[in-house]
Amino acid sequence: MSRVWSFIRRDARNVCRNVISLVVCVGMVVIPSFYAWFNIAGSWDPYGNTRNLKVALACSDAGYSGRLVPVRVNIGESVVSKLRASDKIGYTVTSEDDAVEGVRSGEYYAAIVIPKDFSADMMTVLSSDPHRPQVLFYGNEKENAIASIVTSKASSSVRQTIDETFADAVFEVGASTLSDLDDYLDDDQLASVARQLDSAVADSAGALRSTGAAMRGYATLVSSTRTLLGDSSRLIDTSLSSALDANLALGDAASGVRGLGGTLDGATASVNDAIRTGEGGIDSVSDAIDKAFEVADGQSDKLVDSLADVKTISDERAQGLRDAAQQTRATHDALVAALDAVADQGSPLYLALKRAEQATGDLASSLESATQRADELSSGISGVMDQISQDKADATQARQELGALVGKARTDLAQVQTDYEATLKGRLSNLADSIDGAARDVSDVGGDLRQTLGSLDAAAGSADSSLAGIEDTLGDAADRLDVSAGRLDDLRARVSQALASDDVGQVRAILSADAGDLASFISSPVNVSRNAVFPVANNGSAMAPFYSTLAIWIGGVVLCALVRIAPSGEALRETGARPRHAYFGRLAFFLVIGLMQSSLVLLGDLFFLRIQCVHPWLFLLAGWFASIVFVNIVYALTASFGDVGKAIAVVLMVIQVAGSGGTFPLQMLPPFFQVLYPFLPFVHAESALRAAIAGLWGADFWLSMGALALFLVPSLLLGLVLRKPVVRMNEWVERNLERTSFM
């Protein structure tokens, strides 16, 4: 670390001792800010000067002459007069040829040409075959980069103004023309028109009421449909609930027998062990009896002791069979209880349980019989021992009796083994799988029923909600039609009253309308309430993140272009620094200049241009951190690849200008840039600056800062580790460039 500080101090001394180097450093700090400030100021409010846009107005309208009524109107000329009064667009009245030629030459941004049949088409609105009047619009898209947007944007800023003014002029003139027509009519003609109007109004009011009644009928039909849907939904719920209750009962039974498969497996294993142990025990008892009589050699005491050992072996084998019989009988009883819990005697679960119950019952009976024979053998041994102790039994006869008992026990146990191996063993194993499978099927059916019930409830609720909306809409429409019919009835009543009193002046007053009010409403019948989320005061503030980020990157490129990155041999000897120490030492100088550059850019944005900024300190923090990241990237590229690295930094800047979404949204960019978008440092720096300017949402600012910090990892990896293998290649490139004598 001390060598790094030595290198930093050496660079600081060299800069401070040389006036030229100080001037160059000041220039490097100032230049990026000029780039940002001029661009932000130039885009501050581009749409506030649309009145300087020259738009040609040419009217070729031939006017309209009435056939039945000798009246002549020229709506096109009235439209031109209205448009010329606008202070939002610089309208210039000229001829059609001059207007079109002026657009081609660039004298006008656009031209509006009113054709000769405009008034005639306009007046067809009163006929049974109306024609939509047309206005020709010419725009010069070659004028500049956004000329096509500015001219054809007569649908946003420019065109919106033209459309509103044009519609207002057209309909005010049209309404005024109708008013003039009314003034032309004499009293008798006006009275005749009023009587015809009375009849037409009556018919219209009746039609409106009929339509309203029809809509109410449809609303009633929709209401009935909702009721029917609700009843059907409740019926389905009841049916499915009953099925679900039945399934729950079956599920309870299934859960009760779910473990019986394992119980059967356990019982089968126990029986198998008990039978094998019993067979071995019978053989052991038989051998022990023979050995006892042979060893005793007529000595009763010795024979009794030996038979006592034999009885112990026999008791153990009998107890093993007894345990197996009890376990099998318990399994049988559990299966009987499970059968009682299953109501449907035709279900696969019931049939599987029934087969298992029969098989375990037969097996339990066989084991109990074998246990009884084993107990008889133990009792026989005890009897022989008592007789021998009392000298009442003959040894040979006693031996024969015990042999007979051993034979019976062996026969019964062999029969149990035969039955078990031949039939019961396979059946029990299959039944265990059948019981578990049937129990799982019951659970699956219950889950399907619940899912079906939930889906039907959701569908019924959605349909009811949609029908309720339709019913409300129909009801509201019927109410509005009734209100309109009432207004027509009121108009008819006033006209009828005026006609009855022969007051023609009152008829004129009723039929008259304020042309200006009518035109104002028709030109803009709907008001849009705009609610800005994270509002930005002006276009300059909106563009500040992009131009400030670009200026900070340009500052890093200027630094690497003017300041040598590779340390001289003298610097290394003087400071004793190794290449990695020199890397960090020179990087510190770059970071200091970069922070100065970003500070001047950001403070100028805030206090010189006075951009909008909700969180100034976060704005500064984002700019400073962006400078640290950008300088690291450009520094690592230049240190690793030399002049080629500088070119790479410029290429990266060009790509980021086009693909970072600073001027157009991501969705409007070509697919190639949409793929690159998350991997561009500009994107995350601009996002952090934009959050500080307009306002924070959640952790969006800190997420952008974290994403920006990730770019430090590859830059440090390139500068400290990957740079070494490419040093020789850089030296070769530099030698070849120097041989050209001009590069």
Tab-separated table of C-alpha atoms in Angstrom, residues 340-574:
chain	number	residue	atom	x	y	z
A	340	ASP	CA	-67.889	-52.058	8.364
A	341	ALA	CA	-66.732	-48.484	7.624
A	342	VAL	CA	-67.054	-48.877	3.825
A	343	ALA	CA	-70.679	-48.332	2.786
A	344	ASP	CA	-70.310	-49.211	-0.906
A	345	GLN	CA	-69.930	-52.999	-0.995
A	346	GLY	CA	-69.242	-52.919	-4.721
A	347	SER	CA	-66.250	-50.570	-4.544
A	348	PRO	CA	-62.721	-51.861	-5.319
A	349	LEU	CA	-61.695	-50.931	-1.769
A	350	TYR	CA	-64.422	-53.067	-0.211
A	351	LEU	CA	-63.667	-56.069	-2.437
A	352	ALA	CA	-59.940	-55.862	-1.671
A	353	LEU	CA	-60.638	-55.657	2.063
A	354	LYS	CA	-63.057	-58.610	1.869
A	355	ARG	CA	-60.476	-60.850	0.194
A	356	ALA	CA	-57.862	-59.827	2.744
A	357	GLU	CA	-60.274	-60.530	5.626
A	358	GLN	CA	-60.985	-64.063	4.395
A	359	ALA	CA	-57.320	-64.840	3.791
A	360	THR	CA	-56.164	-63.574	7.193
A	361	GLY	CA	-59.020	-65.451	8.923
A	362	ASP	CA	-57.959	-68.754	7.366
A	363	LEU	CA	-54.315	-68.112	8.194
A	364	ALA	CA	-55.118	-67.179	11.805
A	365	SER	CA	-57.128	-70.413	12.268
A	366	SER	CA	-54.264	-72.535	10.891
A	367	LEU	CA	-51.743	-70.809	13.162
A	368	GLU	CA	-54.001	-71.245	16.185
A	369	SER	CA	-54.290	-74.989	15.404
A	370	ALA	CA	-50.505	-75.284	15.117
A	371	THR	CA	-50.120	-73.371	18.384
A	372	GLN	CA	-52.527	-75.816	20.064
A	373	ARG	CA	-50.425	-78.804	18.905
A	374	ALA	CA	-47.273	-77.087	20.199
A	375	ASP	CA	-48.980	-76.524	23.572
A	376	GLU	CA	-50.051	-80.209	23.646
A	377	LEU	CA	-46.438	-81.218	23.044
A	378	SER	CA	-45.270	-79.039	25.959
A	379	SER	CA	-48.022	-80.483	28.182
A	380	GLY	CA	-47.075	-84.025	27.160
A	381	ILE	CA	-43.452	-83.378	28.087
A	382	SER	CA	-44.565	-82.032	31.485
A	383	GLY	CA	-46.745	-85.142	32.058
A	384	VAL	CA	-43.904	-87.487	31.212
A	385	MET	CA	-41.605	-85.587	33.573
A	386	ASP	CA	-44.129	-85.980	36.428
A	387	GLN	CA	-44.599	-89.693	35.808
A	388	ILE	CA	-40.864	-90.325	35.666
A	389	SER	CA	-40.326	-88.343	38.868
A	390	GLN	CA	-42.893	-90.554	40.601
A	391	ASP	CA	-41.508	-93.732	39.012
A	392	LYS	CA	-44.906	-94.381	37.424
A	393	ALA	CA	-43.841	-94.376	33.776
A	394	ASP	CA	-41.829	-96.700	31.675
A	395	ALA	CA	-39.036	-94.877	29.831
A	396	THR	CA	-39.668	-96.650	26.536
A	397	GLN	CA	-43.410	-96.016	26.639
A	398	ALA	CA	-42.840	-92.367	27.587
A	399	ARG	CA	-40.469	-91.946	24.695
A	400	GLN	CA	-43.042	-93.349	22.288
A	401	GLU	CA	-45.771	-91.012	23.623
A	402	LEU	CA	-43.542	-87.965	23.198
A	403	GLY	CA	-42.612	-89.087	19.713
A	404	ALA	CA	-46.290	-89.296	18.792
A	405	LEU	CA	-46.916	-85.745	20.064
A	406	VAL	CA	-43.900	-84.459	18.130
A	407	GLY	CA	-45.264	-86.121	15.019
A	408	LYS	CA	-48.683	-84.433	15.369
A	409	ALA	CA	-47.084	-81.045	15.920
A	410	ARG	CA	-44.834	-81.541	12.909
A	411	THR	CA	-47.803	-82.607	10.760
A	412	ASP	CA	-49.922	-79.577	11.701
A	413	LEU	CA	-47.050	-77.175	11.211
A	414	ALA	CA	-46.216	-78.732	7.855
A	415	GLN	CA	-49.853	-78.290	6.797
A	416	VAL	CA	-49.735	-74.619	7.814
A	417	GLN	CA	-46.507	-74.216	5.858
A	418	THR	CA	-48.039	-75.903	2.804
A	419	ASP	CA	-51.214	-73.766	2.867
A	420	TYR	CA	-49.255	-70.602	3.459
A	421	GLU	CA	-46.727	-71.164	0.699
A	422	ALA	CA	-49.262	-72.489	-1.816
A	423	THR	CA	-52.038	-69.916	-1.540
A	424	LEU	CA	-51.988	-67.450	1.301
A	425	LYS	CA	-48.539	-65.928	0.871
A	426	GLY	CA	-49.102	-64.687	-2.695
A	427	ARG	CA	-52.677	-63.607	-1.991
A	428	LEU	CA	-51.697	-61.586	1.069
A	429	SER	CA	-48.908	-59.831	-0.808
A	430	ASN	CA	-51.239	-58.917	-3.692
A	431	LEU	CA	-53.997	-57.865	-1.307
A	432	ALA	CA	-51.665	-55.457	0.483
A	433	ASP	CA	-50.956	-53.691	-2.817
A	434	SER	CA	-54.665	-53.707	-3.726
A	435	ILE	CA	-55.698	-52.111	-0.427
A	436	ASP	CA	-53.125	-49.325	-0.677
A	437	GLY	CA	-54.010	-48.717	-4.351
A	438	ALA	CA	-57.732	-48.540	-3.602
A	439	ALA	CA	-57.116	-46.123	-0.736
A	440	ARG	CA	-55.040	-43.888	-3.009
A	441	ASP	CA	-57.785	-43.952	-5.655
A	442	VAL	CA	-60.302	-42.784	-3.057
A	443	SER	CA	-58.039	-39.857	-2.107
A	444	ASP	CA	-57.514	-38.944	-5.784
A	445	VAL	CA	-61.262	-38.930	-6.411
A	446	GLY	CA	-61.742	-36.617	-3.437
A	447	GLY	CA	-59.123	-34.221	-4.801
A	448	ASP	CA	-60.769	-34.232	-8.248
A	449	LEU	CA	-64.161	-33.491	-6.695
A	450	ARG	CA	-62.763	-30.556	-4.734
A	451	GLN	CA	-61.033	-29.157	-7.843
A	452	THR	CA	-64.229	-29.525	-9.904
A	453	LEU	CA	-66.285	-27.802	-7.224
A	454	GLY	CA	-63.793	-24.910	-7.040
A	455	SER	CA	-63.712	-24.499	-10.845
A	456	LEU	CA	-67.509	-24.434	-11.067
A	457	ASP	CA	-67.741	-21.855	-8.279
A	458	ALA	CA	-65.165	-19.622	-10.015
A	459	ALA	CA	-66.874	-19.932	-13.407
A	460	ALA	CA	-70.288	-19.171	-11.927
A	461	GLY	CA	-68.910	-16.149	-10.066
A	462	SER	CA	-67.199	-14.796	-13.197
A	463	ALA	CA	-70.319	-15.260	-15.332
A	464	ASP	CA	-72.507	-13.592	-12.706
A	465	SER	CA	-70.116	-10.631	-12.509
A	466	SER	CA	-70.097	-10.208	-16.313
A	467	LEU	CA	-73.879	-10.458	-16.541
A	468	ALA	CA	-74.248	-7.944	-13.716
A	469	GLY	CA	-72.093	-5.475	-15.674
A	470	ILE	CA	-74.184	-6.022	-18.815
A	471	GLU	CA	-77.399	-5.551	-16.840
A	472	ASP	CA	-76.137	-2.278	-15.340
A	473	THR	CA	-74.972	-1.013	-18.755
A	474	LEU	CA	-78.329	-1.780	-20.368
A	475	GLY	CA	-80.165	-0.119	-17.500
A	476	ASP	CA	-78.007	3.011	-17.707
A	477	ALA	CA	-78.453	3.201	-21.494
A	478	ALA	CA	-82.230	2.877	-21.116
A	479	ASP	CA	-82.228	5.662	-18.514
A	480	ARG	CA	-80.208	7.944	-20.804
A	481	LEU	CA	-82.545	7.237	-23.719
A	482	ASP	CA	-85.520	8.116	-21.532
A	483	VAL	CA	-83.829	11.367	-20.510
A	484	SER	CA	-83.170	12.214	-24.178
A	485	ALA	CA	-86.766	11.387	-25.054
A	486	GLY	CA	-87.902	13.665	-22.236
A	487	ARG	CA	-85.800	16.501	-23.625
A	488	LEU	CA	-87.314	15.986	-27.077
A	489	ASP	CA	-90.776	16.013	-25.519
A	490	ASP	CA	-89.904	19.271	-23.796
A	491	LEU	CA	-88.683	20.735	-27.103
A	492	ARG	CA	-91.860	19.573	-28.837
A	493	ALA	CA	-94.016	21.088	-26.105
A	494	ARG	CA	-92.278	24.446	-26.420
A	495	VAL	CA	-92.565	24.414	-30.225
A	496	SER	CA	-96.239	23.419	-30.025
A	497	GLN	CA	-96.905	26.172	-27.492
A	498	ALA	CA	-95.190	28.737	-29.723
A	499	LEU	CA	-97.125	27.597	-32.796
A	500	ALA	CA	-100.409	27.673	-30.897
A	501	SER	CA	-99.755	31.272	-29.895
A	502	ASP	CA	-98.624	32.240	-33.444
A	503	ASP	CA	-95.404	33.602	-31.882
A	504	VAL	CA	-92.877	33.172	-34.732
A	505	GLY	CA	-90.165	34.980	-32.751
A	506	GLN	CA	-90.385	32.370	-30.019
A	507	VAL	CA	-90.094	29.646	-32.664
A	508	ARG	CA	-86.900	31.304	-33.954
A	509	ALA	CA	-85.510	31.472	-30.419
A	510	ILE	CA	-86.212	27.787	-29.821
A	511	LEU	CA	-84.644	26.694	-33.107
A	512	SER	CA	-81.577	28.938	-32.700
A	513	ALA	CA	-78.335	27.709	-31.141
A	514	ASP	CA	-75.031	29.302	-30.175
A	515	ALA	CA	-72.728	28.225	-32.994
A	516	GLY	CA	-69.622	28.830	-30.883
A	517	ASP	CA	-70.821	26.597	-28.040
A	518	LEU	CA	-71.834	23.889	-30.494
A	519	ALA	CA	-68.482	24.035	-32.300
A	520	SER	CA	-66.538	23.989	-29.036
A	521	PHE	CA	-68.352	20.866	-27.883
A	522	ILE	CA	-68.077	19.018	-31.205
A	523	SER	CA	-64.380	19.817	-31.671
A	524	SER	CA	-63.554	18.467	-28.226
A	525	PRO	CA	-66.436	16.412	-26.818
A	526	VAL	CA	-64.264	14.606	-24.261
A	527	ASN	CA	-61.917	16.049	-21.655
A	528	VAL	CA	-58.990	13.831	-20.660
A	529	SER	CA	-57.743	14.200	-17.104
A	530	ARG	CA	-53.991	13.583	-17.171
A	531	ASN	CA	-52.390	12.433	-13.925
A	532	ALA	CA	-48.613	12.293	-14.150
A	533	VAL	CA	-46.874	9.606	-12.111
A	534	PHE	CA	-43.388	10.840	-11.172
A	535	PRO	CA	-43.908	14.092	-13.153
A	536	VAL	CA	-40.971	15.769	-14.919
A	537	ALA	CA	-41.148	19.547	-15.334
A	538	ASN	CA	-39.638	19.822	-18.821
A	539	ASN	CA	-37.937	17.919	-21.606
A	540	GLY	CA	-34.498	19.166	-20.538
A	541	SER	CA	-34.862	17.548	-17.115
A	542	ALA	CA	-36.068	14.356	-18.778
A	543	MET	CA	-32.976	14.263	-21.038
A	544	ALA	CA	-30.510	15.201	-18.267
A	545	PRO	CA	-29.811	11.562	-17.186
A	546	PHE	CA	-28.854	10.566	-20.729
A	547	TYR	CA	-26.633	13.543	-21.575
A	548	SER	CA	-25.022	13.617	-18.104
A	549	THR	CA	-24.193	9.905	-18.288
A	550	LEU	CA	-22.780	10.341	-21.783
A	551	ALA	CA	-20.678	13.330	-20.647
A	552	ILE	CA	-19.208	11.308	-17.752
A	553	TRP	CA	-18.176	8.509	-20.143
A	554	ILE	CA	-16.704	11.050	-22.566
A	555	GLY	CA	-14.709	12.457	-19.659
A	556	GLY	CA	-13.142	9.030	-19.079
A	557	VAL	CA	-12.282	8.687	-22.772
A	558	VAL	CA	-10.694	12.170	-22.816
A	559	LEU	CA	-8.632	11.243	-19.754
A	560	CYS	CA	-7.244	8.092	-21.355
A	561	ALA	CA	-6.533	9.965	-24.582
A	562	LEU	CA	-4.479	12.727	-22.909
A	563	VAL	CA	-2.850	11.017	-19.904
A	564	ARG	CA	-0.293	8.242	-20.197
A	565	ILE	CA	-1.375	5.088	-18.390
A	566	ALA	CA	1.775	2.956	-18.614
A	567	PRO	CA	4.302	4.108	-15.956
A	568	SER	CA	7.798	5.027	-17.033
A	569	GLY	CA	10.790	3.033	-15.885
A	570	GLU	CA	12.026	6.050	-13.941
A	571	ALA	CA	8.724	6.229	-12.031
A	572	LEU	CA	8.960	2.555	-11.109
A	573	ARG	CA	12.559	2.891	-9.925
A	574	GLU	CA	11.870	6.080	-7.977
